[in-house]
C-alpha cells in the first residue's frame, strides 16, 4: 500500500468485501464508530445497507408530493379557465364549470408532474451526470459491477484518519483496504 | 430455515384470544341491540331489520369473498405478501358455508327488500321486461349456485393447502394454481350476478353496468383491511412475532393504498358516467344521495372513505408502522360498512337520512359472528404455509 499524500490528496479509504452480509456487518460497525461520510458500492441492491449508511432522509418524497399537487392544481386551473373564460360552450346544458369532468385530466397531470419530479429530482439529487468519480482510481473497483462489495469512508469525514481508518476497516473483515486518490 | 415444520408456526388451539372474545361480545351485544332496535322501530321493525341485515350481510360475506379472490390471486402470482396472509385468508374462506346459512333471513325477507317480488311488478312495464331474471324461484336458485361455487372453491383450495403442509407434494401447488385461474373467472362472474341480485335489485328500475366491478374492488379492499388487522394482531405474539417485520407491513400497506384507489376509481367512474349522461333512468340514484340530507353521508364517504385514508397512506412511515396501519385498516372497515349502507338505505328512504339502531346493531352482530367463526377456523393449523417454496424468501425478503 502506497501513501503519497504530498502529491495527491485523498478521497478516502476503500474496503473490499466478498458478500452482501459482510458489507452489511461492516457498515453497521463503521456507523457505530460514528463515521458519517460513508458510501457503499454493490453489484446488487441491498435495501438494508441503504438504511444503515444513509441516516438522513432525502427530500425527494416531499418534492414529488409538491410536484403532484402542482400538477393537479394547474390541470384543474387549465380546464377551468378554458371552459369558463377562454372558450365557454354549452355542452348538453351542463354547467360550464363541470368540475366532475375536470377530475380525470387533473388526476393525469398529478401523476405526470409527480413522475417527472421523481425522475428529474432523483437525477439531480444524486449529482448526476457525473463524468468523474475518484473511486474508479482504484483498480479493484471494477469488481463492484461483478461480485465484490466496497465500502468507502471519505476523507471529508471529521473522524477520518488515514492510518486509523484503514486499520479499523481491516478489523471489520475487509478482504483488502485501498487508498482512494482524489 | 430448513428445519421449519408445521409445529414451528402452529397457531395453537386458541389463536387471537382477544379477537375471539371481542367477536363473541360484539355478536351478543349486536343481537341484544338488534332486539332493542326492532322494538323501537315499531311497525317498521321488520322492514328496517331486513334493510340493515342486507347491508351487514353484504359487507361481512364480502370480506370472506374478497379473501377468496386474493387467495386465488396469490396462488397464481406468488409473492411474500400473500404467503404471510395465506392462512388468515384461508380461515376467512372457510367461513363461507356458515355465511351461506346466514343468507336465510334475506331469502325470508325478500318481500320487504325487493320491489320486484310484489304483485305490482306484474303490471309494471319495466319490471315485466325484467321478470325472466328477477323472479323469486330463479333468484333462490342463483343463490344456491353462488354459494355452491364459492364454498367448493374454498373447500378445495384450503384442503389442498392443508395437505401440502403435511406432504409437501409439489403437484398440489399446480392444482391450486390451476383451480385459482378458473376460480377467479368464476368469482368475477358470480360476484357480478350476486351483487346485482343482492343490492342493485333493491331498486329494480335502476342499473349500473360497473356495479359488479365496484363490489369486486370493494371486497378486495375489505379483505386487505381485515387481513392487515388480523396480521398485526398475530404479529404481537409467538410464533409470528419473530418473522413478521416492517417490510411485510410496508408491502401490505401499499396494497391497501392501491385497493383504496381502485375503489375510488370505480366509484368515481360510475358517478361520472351517470352524471354526464344525466338520463332519467340512471340519475335518480345520485339525486337521492345528493339533493336530500343523504348528502351528508355522501360527503362523509368521499372524505372518510377516500381522502383521509388516501392522504395518510401516502406516508411511507405510516405503512411501515404496524400499529398505525391497523388503525387505518379498522377505520376502512367502518367506512366500507358506511359505503354499503349508502348503496342500500337511500333506496328505501328517499326522503332523506334515516338511521335506526338496527343499522348499527346488525353490522355489529354479523361482524361478531364472522370474526368468531374466523378465529375458530384459524385454530389448529400452522399460521404459515410451511412447505411453500417461497416461504423462506418471504420471511427474509428484505435481505437480497
Coordinates of C-alpha atoms in Angstrom, one line a residue:
Chain A
X1 CA 0.0 0.0 0.0
X2 CA 1.4 3.3 -1.0
X3 CA 0.9 6.6 0.7
X4 CA 2.0 9.7 -1.2
X5 CA -0.2 12.4 0.3
X6 CA 2.4 15.0 -0.7
X7 CA 1.5 14.7 -4.4
X8 CA -2.2 13.8 -4.5
X9 CA -5.0 14.4 -1.9
X10 CA -7.0 11.6 -0.7
X11 CA -10.8 11.0 -1.4
X12 CA -11.0 8.3 1.3
X13 CA -10.3 4.7 2.2
X14 CA -12.0 1.8 0.4
X15 CA -12.6 -1.6 1.9
X16 CA -13.5 -4.7 -0.2
X17 CA -15.9 -7.4 0.9
X18 CA -16.9 -10.7 -0.6
X19 CA -20.6 -10.9 0.3
X20 CA -23.6 -8.7 1.0
X21 CA -23.8 -10.0 4.6
X22 CA -20.1 -9.0 5.2
X23 CA -20.5 -5.5 3.9
X24 CA -23.8 -5.0 5.9
X25 CA -22.0 -6.1 9.1
X26 CA -19.0 -3.9 8.3
X27 CA -21.3 -0.9 7.6
X28 CA -23.0 -1.4 10.9
X29 CA -19.7 -1.4 12.7
X30 CA -18.5 1.6 10.8
X31 CA -21.6 3.7 11.6
X32 CA -21.3 2.6 15.2
X33 CA -17.8 4.2 15.2
X34 CA -19.5 7.5 14.5
X35 CA -18.4 7.9 10.8
X36 CA -20.9 10.0 8.8
X37 CA -19.4 10.3 5.3
X38 CA -19.7 6.7 4.3
X39 CA -20.7 5.3 0.9
X40 CA -21.2 1.7 -0.3
X41 CA -20.9 0.2 -3.7
X42 CA -22.6 -3.1 -4.5
X43 CA -23.3 -5.1 -7.7
X44 CA -26.8 -5.8 -6.3
X45 CA -29.3 -3.6 -4.5
X46 CA -29.1 -4.1 -0.7
X47 CA -32.1 -2.3 0.8
X48 CA -30.8 -2.8 4.4
X49 CA -27.4 -1.2 3.6
X50 CA -29.0 2.0 2.4
X51 CA -30.9 2.2 5.7
X52 CA -27.7 1.7 7.7
X53 CA -25.4 4.2 6.0
X54 CA -27.9 7.0 5.0
X55 CA -29.3 8.2 8.2
X56 CA -30.8 11.4 6.8
X57 CA -33.8 11.2 4.6
X58 CA -33.8 12.5 1.1
X59 CA -36.2 15.4 0.4
X60 CA -37.3 13.6 -2.8
X61 CA -40.7 12.4 -1.4
X62 CA -41.6 16.0 -0.5
X63 CA -40.6 17.3 -3.9
X64 CA -42.7 14.6 -5.6
X65 CA -45.7 15.5 -3.4
X66 CA -45.3 19.2 -4.3
X67 CA -44.9 18.2 -8.0
X68 CA -48.1 16.2 -7.8
X69 CA -50.1 19.0 -6.1
X70 CA -48.8 21.5 -8.6
X71 CA -49.9 19.2 -11.5
X72 CA -53.3 18.7 -10.0
X73 CA -53.8 22.5 -9.4
X74 CA -52.5 23.5 -12.8
X75 CA -54.5 20.8 -14.6
X76 CA -57.7 21.9 -12.9
X77 CA -57.0 25.6 -13.5
X78 CA -56.3 25.0 -17.2
X79 CA -59.7 23.3 -17.7
X80 CA -61.5 25.8 -15.5
X81 CA -60.0 28.7 -17.5
X82 CA -60.6 27.0 -20.9
X83 CA -64.2 26.1 -20.3
X84 CA -65.4 29.1 -18.3
X85 CA -63.4 32.0 -19.7
X86 CA -61.4 31.3 -22.8
X87 CA -63.9 29.2 -24.7
X88 CA -67.2 28.8 -22.9
X89 CA -69.5 26.3 -24.6
X90 CA -72.9 24.9 -23.8
X91 CA -72.3 21.1 -23.8
X92 CA -75.6 19.3 -23.2
X93 CA -76.8 22.0 -20.9
X94 CA -74.2 21.1 -18.3
X95 CA -72.6 23.8 -16.1
X96 CA -69.5 25.4 -17.6
X97 CA -67.5 24.7 -14.5
X98 CA -68.3 20.9 -14.6
X99 CA -65.7 20.1 -12.1
X100 CA -66.6 16.4 -12.1
X101 CA -65.4 16.1 -15.7
X102 CA -62.2 18.0 -14.8
X103 CA -61.1 15.4 -12.3
X104 CA -59.7 12.8 -14.8
X105 CA -57.3 15.2 -16.6
X106 CA -56.4 16.8 -13.3
X107 CA -55.5 13.4 -12.0
X108 CA -53.5 12.6 -15.1
X109 CA -51.5 15.8 -14.6
X110 CA -51.0 15.0 -11.0
X111 CA -49.3 11.7 -12.0
X112 CA -47.4 13.3 -14.8
X113 CA -45.9 16.1 -12.7
X114 CA -45.2 13.8 -9.8
X115 CA -43.5 11.2 -12.0
X116 CA -41.4 13.8 -13.8
X117 CA -40.4 15.4 -10.5
X118 CA -39.4 12.0 -9.2
X119 CA -37.2 11.2 -12.2
X120 CA -35.6 14.6 -12.6
X121 CA -35.3 15.1 -8.8
X122 CA -33.6 11.7 -8.4
X123 CA -31.1 12.5 -11.1
X124 CA -30.3 16.0 -9.7
X125 CA -30.2 14.9 -6.1
X126 CA -27.8 12.0 -7.0
X127 CA -25.5 14.6 -8.5
X128 CA -25.8 13.0 -12.0
X129 CA -24.5 13.3 -14.6
X130 CA -21.0 12.8 -13.0
X131 CA -18.3 12.1 -15.6
X132 CA -15.6 11.7 -13.0
X133 CA -15.6 9.9 -9.7
X134 CA -12.4 9.2 -7.6
X135 CA -13.4 5.6 -6.7
X136 CA -12.6 4.5 -10.2
X137 CA -8.9 5.3 -9.4
X138 CA -8.8 2.0 -7.5
X139 CA -8.2 -0.8 -10.0
X140 CA -10.1 -3.4 -7.8
X141 CA -13.2 -1.2 -8.0
X142 CA -14.1 -2.6 -11.4
X143 CA -15.2 -5.7 -9.5
X144 CA -18.1 -3.6 -8.0
X145 CA -20.1 -4.4 -11.1
X146 CA -19.5 -8.1 -10.9
X147 CA -19.2 -9.8 -7.5
X148 CA -17.4 -7.6 -4.9
X149 CA -18.8 -5.1 -2.4
X150 CA -17.0 -1.9 -1.5
X151 CA -17.4 0.4 1.5
X152 CA -15.7 3.9 1.3
X153 CA -15.0 6.2 4.3
X154 CA -14.4 9.6 2.8
X155 CA -11.7 11.9 4.0
X156 CA -14.2 14.7 4.4
X157 CA -15.5 12.8 7.5
X158 CA -14.5 14.6 10.7
X159 CA -13.4 11.3 12.3
X160 CA -11.3 10.3 9.3
X161 CA -7.7 9.5 9.9
X162 CA -5.9 7.6 7.1
X163 CA -4.0 5.3 9.3
X164 CA -6.6 4.6 12.0
X165 CA -9.5 4.3 9.5
X166 CA -7.5 1.8 7.4
X167 CA -6.8 -0.3 10.4
X168 CA -10.4 -0.1 11.6
X169 CA -11.7 -1.2 8.2
X170 CA -9.2 -4.2 8.2
X171 CA -10.7 -5.1 11.6
X172 CA -14.2 -5.4 10.1
X173 CA -13.1 -8.3 8.0
X174 CA -12.3 -6.5 4.7
X175 CA -10.5 -8.6 2.1
X176 CA -8.5 -5.6 1.1
X177 CA -8.2 -1.9 2.0
X178 CA -7.1 0.7 -0.6
X179 CA -6.4 4.4 -0.6
X180 CA -8.7 6.3 -3.0
X181 CA -6.8 9.2 -4.7
X182 CA -8.8 12.3 -5.4
Chain B
X1 CA -35.0 -22.0 7.8
X2 CA -34.6 -25.6 6.7
X3 CA -35.8 -27.0 9.9
X4 CA -39.3 -25.4 9.5
X5 CA -42.1 -27.8 10.3
X6 CA -45.8 -27.2 10.8
X7 CA -45.2 -27.2 14.5
X8 CA -42.9 -24.2 14.3
X9 CA -45.8 -21.9 13.3
X10 CA -48.6 -23.8 14.9
X11 CA -51.4 -21.4 15.9
X12 CA -52.3 -23.5 19.0
X13 CA -55.9 -24.2 20.0
X14 CA -56.8 -20.5 20.7
X15 CA -55.0 -18.0 18.5
X16 CA -56.0 -14.4 18.9
X17 CA -57.9 -15.0 22.2
X18 CA -58.6 -11.2 22.4
X19 CA -60.2 -11.1 19.0
X20 CA -62.3 -14.1 19.6
X21 CA -63.5 -12.6 22.8
X22 CA -64.3 -9.4 21.0
X23 CA -66.2 -11.3 18.3
X24 CA -68.3 -13.1 20.9
X25 CA -69.1 -9.9 22.8
X26 CA -69.8 -8.0 19.6
X27 CA -72.2 -10.8 18.5
X28 CA -74.0 -10.9 21.8
X29 CA -74.2 -7.1 22.1
X30 CA -75.3 -6.9 18.5
X31 CA -78.1 -9.4 19.0
X32 CA -79.3 -7.6 22.1
X33 CA -79.2 -4.2 20.3
X34 CA -81.0 -5.7 17.3
X35 CA -83.8 -6.8 19.6
X36 CA -84.0 -3.3 21.1
X37 CA -83.8 -1.7 17.7
X38 CA -86.6 -3.9 16.5
X39 CA -88.8 -2.9 19.3
X40 CA -88.0 0.8 18.9
X41 CA -88.8 0.7 15.2
X42 CA -92.3 -0.3 16.0
X43 CA -94.4 -1.1 12.9
X44 CA -91.4 -0.6 10.6
X45 CA -89.4 -3.2 12.6
X46 CA -89.4 -5.9 10.0
X47 CA -88.6 -3.7 7.1
X48 CA -85.8 -1.9 8.9
X49 CA -84.4 -5.2 10.2
X50 CA -84.1 -6.7 6.7
X51 CA -82.6 -3.5 5.2
X52 CA -80.0 -3.3 7.9
X53 CA -79.4 -7.1 7.6
X54 CA -78.8 -6.8 3.9
X55 CA -76.1 -4.2 4.4
X56 CA -74.4 -6.0 7.2
X57 CA -74.6 -9.4 5.4
X58 CA -73.3 -8.0 2.1
X59 CA -70.3 -6.5 3.9
X60 CA -69.2 -9.4 6.1
X61 CA -69.8 -12.0 3.4
X62 CA -67.9 -9.7 1.1
X63 CA -64.8 -9.8 3.4
X64 CA -64.8 -13.6 3.1
X65 CA -65.3 -13.5 -0.7
X66 CA -62.6 -10.8 -1.0
X67 CA -60.3 -13.2 0.9
X68 CA -61.2 -16.0 -1.5
X69 CA -60.3 -13.8 -4.5
X70 CA -57.0 -12.6 -3.0
X71 CA -56.1 -16.2 -2.1
X72 CA -56.6 -17.3 -5.7
X73 CA -54.7 -14.3 -7.0
X74 CA -51.8 -15.2 -4.7
X75 CA -51.8 -18.8 -5.8
X76 CA -51.3 -17.5 -9.4
X77 CA -48.8 -14.7 -8.7
X78 CA -46.9 -15.8 -5.6
X79 CA -45.2 -13.1 -3.5
X80 CA -44.2 -12.6 0.1
X81 CA -47.3 -10.6 0.9
X82 CA -49.6 -13.5 0.2
X83 CA -47.6 -16.1 1.9
X84 CA -47.9 -14.4 5.2
X85 CA -51.6 -13.7 4.7
X86 CA -52.5 -17.1 3.3
X87 CA -53.7 -18.7 6.5
X88 CA -55.8 -15.7 7.5
X89 CA -57.3 -15.7 4.0
X90 CA -58.0 -19.4 4.2
X91 CA -59.6 -19.1 7.6
X92 CA -61.9 -16.4 6.2
X93 CA -62.7 -18.5 3.2
X94 CA -63.8 -21.4 5.4
X95 CA -66.5 -19.3 6.9
X96 CA -68.3 -19.1 3.6
X97 CA -70.5 -22.2 4.2
X98 CA -71.6 -20.7 7.5
X99 CA -72.3 -17.3 5.9
X100 CA -74.4 -19.2 3.3
X101 CA -76.7 -20.3 6.2
X102 CA -76.9 -16.6 7.3
X103 CA -78.4 -15.8 3.9
X104 CA -81.7 -17.4 5.0
X105 CA -83.0 -14.2 6.6
X106 CA -82.6 -12.4 3.3
X107 CA -84.4 -15.2 1.5
X108 CA -87.2 -14.9 4.1
X109 CA -87.3 -11.1 3.9
X110 CA -87.3 -10.8 0.1
X111 CA -90.7 -9.3 0.1
X112 CA -89.5 -6.5 2.3
X113 CA -86.4 -5.9 0.3
X114 CA -87.2 -6.4 -3.3
X115 CA -90.0 -4.5 -5.0
X116 CA -89.8 -6.9 -7.9
X117 CA -91.4 -9.6 -5.7
X118 CA -94.5 -7.5 -5.2
X119 CA -97.7 -8.0 -7.2
X120 CA -97.4 -4.5 -8.6
X121 CA -94.3 -5.7 -10.6
X122 CA -96.6 -7.9 -12.7
X123 CA -98.1 -4.8 -14.3
X124 CA -95.0 -2.5 -14.2
X125 CA -93.9 -2.2 -17.8
X126 CA -90.2 -2.1 -16.9
X127 CA -90.3 -4.9 -14.4
X128 CA -92.3 -7.1 -16.7
X129 CA -89.4 -7.0 -19.1
X130 CA -87.0 -8.0 -16.3
X131 CA -89.3 -10.7 -14.8
X132 CA -87.4 -13.5 -16.6
X133 CA -84.4 -12.7 -14.4
X134 CA -85.9 -11.0 -11.4
X135 CA -88.3 -13.6 -10.1
X136 CA -88.3 -15.4 -6.7
X137 CA -87.6 -19.0 -7.8
X138 CA -84.7 -18.1 -10.1
X139 CA -83.3 -15.7 -7.5
X140 CA -83.2 -18.5 -4.9
X141 CA -81.7 -21.0 -7.4
X142 CA -79.0 -18.5 -8.3
X143 CA -78.1 -18.0 -4.6
X144 CA -77.7 -21.8 -4.2
X145 CA -75.4 -21.8 -7.3
X146 CA -73.2 -18.9 -6.0
X147 CA -72.7 -20.4 -2.6
X148 CA -72.1 -23.8 -4.0
X149 CA -69.3 -22.4 -6.3
X150 CA -67.8 -20.2 -3.5
X151 CA -67.9 -23.0 -0.9
X152 CA -66.4 -25.6 -3.3
X153 CA -63.6 -23.3 -4.4
X154 CA -62.9 -22.5 -0.7
X155 CA -63.1 -26.1 0.4
X156 CA -60.8 -27.4 -2.4
X157 CA -58.2 -24.7 -2.0
X158 CA -58.0 -24.9 1.8
X159 CA -57.9 -28.7 2.0
X160 CA -55.2 -29.0 -0.7
X161 CA -53.3 -26.3 1.2
X162 CA -53.6 -28.3 4.4
X163 CA -52.5 -31.5 2.6
X164 CA -49.5 -29.6 1.2
X165 CA -48.5 -28.6 4.7
X166 CA -48.3 -32.4 5.6
X167 CA -46.9 -33.8 2.4
X168 CA -45.1 -31.0 0.5
X169 CA -46.3 -32.6 -2.7
X170 CA -45.4 -30.1 -5.5
X171 CA -48.4 -31.4 -7.6
X172 CA -50.7 -29.8 -5.1
X173 CA -49.2 -26.4 -5.9
X174 CA -50.0 -26.8 -9.6
X175 CA -53.5 -28.0 -8.7
X176 CA -54.1 -24.9 -6.5
X177 CA -52.8 -22.6 -9.2
X178 CA -54.9 -24.2 -12.0
X179 CA -58.1 -24.1 -9.9
X180 CA -57.4 -20.5 -9.0
X181 CA -57.2 -19.5 -12.6
X182 CA -60.6 -20.9 -13.4
X183 CA -61.8 -19.9 -9.9
X184 CA -61.1 -16.2 -10.5
X185 CA -63.1 -16.2 -13.7
X186 CA -66.0 -17.8 -11.7
X187 CA -65.5 -15.3 -8.9
X188 CA -65.8 -12.3 -11.3
X189 CA -68.9 -13.8 -12.9
X190 CA -70.7 -14.9 -9.7
X191 CA -69.9 -11.7 -7.8
X192 CA -71.3 -9.6 -10.7
X193 CA -74.5 -11.5 -10.7
X194 CA -74.8 -11.9 -6.9
X195 CA -74.3 -8.2 -6.3
X196 CA -76.9 -7.3 -9.0
X197 CA -79.2 -9.6 -7.1
X198 CA -78.4 -8.5 -3.5
X199 CA -78.0 -4.8 -3.7
X200 CA -78.7 -3.4 -7.2
X201 CA -82.1 -5.0 -7.4
X202 CA -83.4 -3.2 -4.3
X203 CA -84.2 -0.6 -6.9
X204 CA -85.1 -2.8 -9.9
X205 CA -85.7 0.2 -12.1
X206 CA -82.1 1.4 -11.8
X207 CA -79.0 -0.2 -13.2
X208 CA -75.2 0.4 -13.4
X209 CA -73.0 -1.8 -15.5
X210 CA -70.0 -1.2 -13.3
X211 CA -71.8 -2.5 -10.2
X212 CA -70.1 -5.9 -10.1
X213 CA -66.7 -4.4 -10.5
X214 CA -67.4 -1.9 -7.8
X215 CA -68.1 -4.8 -5.4
X216 CA -65.1 -6.8 -6.6
X217 CA -62.8 -3.9 -5.9
X218 CA -64.6 -3.2 -2.7
X219 CA -64.3 -6.8 -1.5
X220 CA -60.5 -6.7 -2.2
X221 CA -60.2 -3.5 -0.1
X222 CA -62.3 -5.1 2.7
X223 CA -60.2 -8.2 2.6
X224 CA -56.9 -6.4 2.8
X225 CA -58.2 -4.2 5.6
X226 CA -59.4 -7.2 7.5
X227 CA -56.2 -9.2 6.7
X228 CA -53.9 -6.4 7.8
X229 CA -55.9 -6.0 11.1
X230 CA -55.6 -9.7 11.8
X231 CA -51.9 -10.0 10.8
X232 CA -50.9 -7.1 13.0
X233 CA -52.7 -8.8 15.9
X234 CA -50.9 -12.1 15.1
X235 CA -47.5 -10.3 14.9
X236 CA -47.7 -9.3 18.5
X237 CA -47.3 -12.9 19.9
X238 CA -45.4 -16.0 19.2
X239 CA -44.9 -17.6 16.7
X240 CA -45.3 -14.8 14.2
X241 CA -43.7 -12.0 16.2
X242 CA -40.3 -13.5 15.2
X243 CA -41.0 -13.5 11.5
X244 CA -43.2 -10.5 10.6
X245 CA -41.3 -7.3 10.0
X246 CA -41.9 -3.8 8.9
X247 CA -41.2 -4.9 5.3
X248 CA -44.2 -7.2 5.3
X249 CA -46.5 -4.4 6.6
X250 CA -45.0 -1.9 4.2
X251 CA -46.0 -4.2 1.3
X252 CA -49.5 -4.8 2.7
X253 CA -49.9 -1.0 3.3
X254 CA -49.1 -0.4 -0.4
X255 CA -51.8 -3.0 -1.4
X256 CA -54.3 -1.3 0.9
X257 CA -53.4 2.0 -0.7
X258 CA -53.8 0.5 -4.2
X259 CA -57.2 -1.1 -3.5
X260 CA -58.4 2.2 -1.9
X261 CA -57.6 3.9 -5.2
X262 CA -59.2 1.1 -7.2
X263 CA -62.4 1.5 -5.1
X264 CA -62.3 5.3 -5.6
X265 CA -61.7 4.9 -9.3
X266 CA -64.6 2.5 -9.8
X267 CA -67.0 4.6 -7.7
X268 CA -66.0 7.7 -9.5
X269 CA -66.4 6.1 -12.9
X270 CA -70.0 5.2 -12.1
X271 CA -70.7 8.7 -10.9
X272 CA -69.0 10.5 -13.8
X273 CA -70.7 8.4 -16.5
X274 CA -74.2 8.7 -14.9
X275 CA -73.7 12.4 -14.1
X276 CA -72.5 13.2 -17.6
X277 CA -75.3 11.2 -19.3
X278 CA -77.9 12.6 -17.0
X279 CA -80.5 10.0 -18.1
X280 CA -83.8 9.8 -16.3
X281 CA -83.5 6.1 -15.6
X282 CA -80.0 6.4 -14.1
X283 CA -79.6 9.8 -12.5
X284 CA -82.2 9.3 -9.6
X285 CA -79.5 7.2 -7.9
X286 CA -77.4 10.3 -7.3
X287 CA -80.3 12.8 -6.9
X288 CA -81.5 10.9 -3.9
X289 CA -78.0 10.8 -2.5
X290 CA -77.0 14.4 -3.1
X291 CA -80.2 16.5 -3.2
X292 CA -81.5 15.3 0.2
X293 CA -79.9 15.0 3.6
X294 CA -78.2 11.8 2.3
X295 CA -75.6 14.3 1.0
X296 CA -74.0 14.3 4.5
X297 CA -73.4 10.6 4.2
X298 CA -72.2 11.1 0.6
X299 CA -69.7 13.7 1.8
X300 CA -68.6 11.5 4.6
X301 CA -67.9 8.7 2.1
X302 CA -65.8 10.9 -0.1
X303 CA -63.8 12.3 2.8
X304 CA -63.8 9.4 5.3
X305 CA -63.6 6.5 2.8
X306 CA -61.2 8.2 0.4
X307 CA -59.5 11.5 1.1
X308 CA -58.4 10.9 4.7
X309 CA -57.1 7.3 4.4
X310 CA -55.6 8.2 1.0
X311 CA -53.6 11.1 2.4
X312 CA -52.5 9.1 5.4
X313 CA -51.5 6.0 3.4
X314 CA -49.2 8.2 1.2
X315 CA -46.8 8.2 4.1
X316 CA -44.1 5.5 4.0
X317 CA -43.6 5.7 7.7
X318 CA -47.2 5.0 8.4
X319 CA -47.3 2.0 6.1
X320 CA -44.2 0.6 7.9
X321 CA -45.8 1.1 11.3
X322 CA -47.9 -1.9 12.0
X323 CA -49.8 -0.3 14.9
X324 CA -50.9 2.7 12.9
X325 CA -51.6 0.6 9.8
X326 CA -54.0 -1.4 12.0
X327 CA -55.9 1.7 13.0
X328 CA -56.3 2.7 9.3
X329 CA -57.4 -0.8 8.4
X330 CA -60.1 -0.8 11.1
X331 CA -61.2 2.7 10.0
X332 CA -61.5 1.5 6.4
X333 CA -63.7 -1.4 7.7
X334 CA -66.1 1.1 9.2
X335 CA -66.0 3.2 6.1
X336 CA -66.7 0.2 3.9
X337 CA -69.9 -0.6 6.0
X338 CA -70.9 3.0 5.6
X339 CA -70.4 2.7 1.8
X340 CA -72.7 -0.4 1.6
X341 CA -75.2 1.4 3.8
X342 CA -75.0 4.3 1.3
X343 CA -75.7 1.9 -1.5
X344 CA -78.8 0.3 0.0
X345 CA -80.5 2.6 2.6
X346 CA -81.3 5.7 0.4
X347 CA -83.4 3.4 -1.9
X348 CA -85.8 2.7 1.0
X349 CA -85.7 6.2 2.5
X350 CA -85.8 8.6 -0.5
X351 CA -86.9 11.5 1.7
X352 CA -83.6 11.7 3.4
X353 CA -81.1 10.4 6.0
X354 CA -82.8 7.9 8.3
X355 CA -80.7 6.0 10.7
X356 CA -82.1 3.3 13.1
X357 CA -80.4 1.4 15.9
X358 CA -80.7 -1.7 13.7
X359 CA -78.3 -0.1 11.1
X360 CA -75.6 -0.2 13.8
X361 CA -76.7 -3.4 15.7
X362 CA -76.7 -5.7 12.7
X363 CA -73.2 -4.9 11.3
X364 CA -72.0 -5.4 14.9
X365 CA -73.9 -8.7 15.3
X366 CA -72.9 -10.2 12.0
X367 CA -69.3 -8.9 12.3
X368 CA -69.1 -10.5 15.7
X369 CA -70.3 -13.8 14.3
X370 CA -68.0 -13.6 11.3
X371 CA -65.0 -12.8 13.5
X372 CA -65.7 -15.6 15.9
X373 CA -66.1 -18.1 13.1
X374 CA -62.9 -16.7 11.5
X375 CA -60.8 -17.2 14.7
X376 CA -62.1 -20.7 15.2
X377 CA -61.1 -21.6 11.6
X378 CA -57.6 -20.1 12.2
X379 CA -57.0 -22.5 15.2
X380 CA -55.2 -25.8 14.8
X381 CA -53.4 -25.2 11.6
X382 CA -49.9 -23.8 11.1
X383 CA -50.0 -19.9 10.7
X384 CA -47.7 -20.1 7.7
X385 CA -47.7 -22.5 4.7
X386 CA -44.6 -24.3 5.9
X387 CA -43.9 -26.3 2.7
X388 CA -44.4 -23.3 0.3
X389 CA -41.3 -22.9 -1.9
X390 CA -41.5 -19.1 -1.4
X391 CA -41.7 -19.2 2.4
X392 CA -38.0 -18.7 3.2
X393 CA -37.8 -15.8 0.8
X394 CA -41.0 -14.4 2.2
X395 CA -39.6 -14.4 5.7
X396 CA -36.2 -12.9 4.8
X397 CA -37.2 -10.9 1.8
X398 CA -35.5 -7.7 2.9
X399 CA -32.1 -9.3 2.5
X400 CA -31.4 -9.7 -1.2

